[in-house]
Amino acid sequence: MWEARQVLIVAGSMYVDPEDRENYLAGCLEVVTAARGASGCLDFTISGDLVEPGRINVYERWETEEQLLTFRGAGPTEEQQVAIRDAKIFRYEISAVETP
């Protein structure tokens, strides 16, 4: 059965130098912890890809845009921003949710 409610999903991938990936991910621990405790956050994960050594997968799920933007703040630190070689991350607005 469909549940009519808006959910925002932010998902995609970013790329760092393969030798820097583990260090980059370790630097994200505080952000992931803070996001999961933020109002409106339904899920938040940043993880290393199993196939591509420089790829980092991003997945966020939020109740409202306002809550997402409140948490988002200034974004990645300057050090993290410099480490990102490429990013393909998109925002999706979901209008209904259903269990499989």
Short mmCIF file of C-alpha atoms in Angstrom, two decimals:
data_model
loop_
_atom_site.label_atom_id
_atom_site.label_comp_id
_atom_site.label_asym_id
_atom_site.label_seq_id
_atom_site.Cartn_x
_atom_site.Cartn_y
_atom_site.Cartn_z
CA MET A 1 0.00 0.00 0.00
CA TRP A 2 1.27 3.45 -0.95
CA GLU A 3 1.80 6.03 1.75
CA ALA A 4 1.44 9.53 0.30
CA ARG A 5 4.17 11.70 1.80
CA GLN A 6 7.12 13.61 0.44
CA VAL A 7 10.60 12.25 1.08
CA LEU A 8 13.83 13.73 -0.22
CA ILE A 9 16.67 11.46 -1.27
CA VAL A 10 20.18 12.68 -2.01
CA ALA A 11 22.21 9.93 -3.67
CA GLY A 12 25.16 9.39 -5.94
CA SER A 13 28.89 8.99 -5.92
CA MET A 14 32.01 11.05 -5.49
CA TYR A 15 35.56 10.18 -6.39
CA VAL A 16 38.79 10.71 -4.49
CA ASP A 17 42.26 9.34 -5.10
CA PRO A 18 42.10 5.64 -4.19
CA GLU A 19 44.95 5.98 -1.67
CA ASP A 20 43.03 8.78 0.11
CA ARG A 21 39.64 7.08 0.33
CA GLU A 22 39.93 5.47 3.76
CA ASN A 23 41.22 8.70 5.26
CA TYR A 24 38.40 10.66 3.63
CA LEU A 25 35.79 8.23 4.98
CA ALA A 26 37.28 8.39 8.49
CA GLY A 27 36.88 12.17 8.31
CA CYS A 28 33.17 11.72 7.54
CA LEU A 29 32.35 9.80 10.75
CA GLU A 30 31.41 12.95 12.66
CA VAL A 31 29.17 14.17 9.81
CA VAL A 32 27.34 10.84 9.53
CA THR A 33 26.81 10.70 13.29
CA ALA A 34 25.50 14.28 13.36
CA ALA A 35 23.20 13.71 10.39
CA ARG A 36 21.64 10.61 11.86
CA GLY A 37 20.83 12.59 15.00
CA ALA A 38 19.43 15.57 13.09
CA SER A 39 15.75 16.33 13.00
CA GLY A 40 14.15 14.90 9.87
CA CYS A 41 16.99 12.57 8.90
CA LEU A 42 15.59 9.15 8.01
CA ASP A 43 18.91 7.69 6.81
CA PHE A 44 22.42 8.92 6.04
CA THR A 45 25.41 6.93 4.86
CA ILE A 46 28.74 7.57 3.17
CA SER A 47 30.64 4.42 2.22
CA GLY A 48 33.45 3.08 0.09
CA ASP A 49 32.42 1.30 -3.09
CA LEU A 50 33.21 -2.44 -3.25
CA VAL A 51 34.36 -2.35 -6.90
CA GLU A 52 35.93 1.06 -7.60
CA PRO A 53 38.77 1.93 -5.18
CA GLY A 54 38.36 5.73 -5.44
CA ARG A 55 34.57 5.81 -5.38
CA ILE A 56 32.52 6.86 -2.36
CA ASN A 57 28.75 6.22 -2.34
CA VAL A 58 26.42 8.76 -0.75
CA TYR A 59 22.84 8.13 0.36
CA GLU A 60 20.66 10.48 2.40
CA ARG A 61 16.92 10.37 3.11
CA TRP A 62 15.12 13.34 4.66
CA GLU A 63 11.54 14.14 5.69
CA THR A 64 11.56 17.74 4.40
CA GLU A 65 13.70 20.11 2.37
CA GLU A 66 13.82 22.51 5.31
CA GLN A 67 15.35 19.84 7.55
CA LEU A 68 17.85 18.88 4.86
CA LEU A 69 18.93 22.49 4.35
CA THR A 70 19.14 23.16 8.09
CA PHE A 71 21.53 20.25 8.48
CA ARG A 72 23.45 20.91 5.27
CA GLY A 73 24.89 24.19 6.50
CA ALA A 74 28.25 24.98 4.89
CA GLY A 75 28.82 21.53 3.34
CA PRO A 76 32.13 19.66 3.29
CA THR A 77 35.22 21.10 4.95
CA GLU A 78 37.79 22.73 2.70
CA GLU A 79 40.07 19.70 3.13
CA GLN A 80 37.29 17.35 2.07
CA GLN A 81 36.31 19.57 -0.87
CA VAL A 82 39.90 19.56 -2.20
CA ALA A 83 40.04 15.74 -1.99
CA ILE A 84 36.95 15.29 -4.19
CA ARG A 85 38.04 14.75 -7.81
CA ASP A 86 34.54 14.37 -9.25
CA ALA A 87 31.00 14.04 -7.94
CA LYS A 88 27.72 12.84 -9.39
CA ILE A 89 25.20 13.38 -6.63
CA PHE A 90 21.53 14.11 -7.28
CA ARG A 91 18.48 15.07 -5.26
CA TYR A 92 15.23 13.18 -5.75
CA GLU A 93 11.79 14.25 -4.53
CA ILE A 94 9.68 11.18 -3.77
CA SER A 95 5.91 11.65 -3.55
CA ALA A 96 4.91 8.23 -2.19
CA VAL A 97 6.53 5.40 -0.23
CA GLU A 98 5.62 1.70 -0.30
CA THR A 99 7.03 -1.40 1.34
CA PRO A 100 8.21 -4.01 -1.18
#
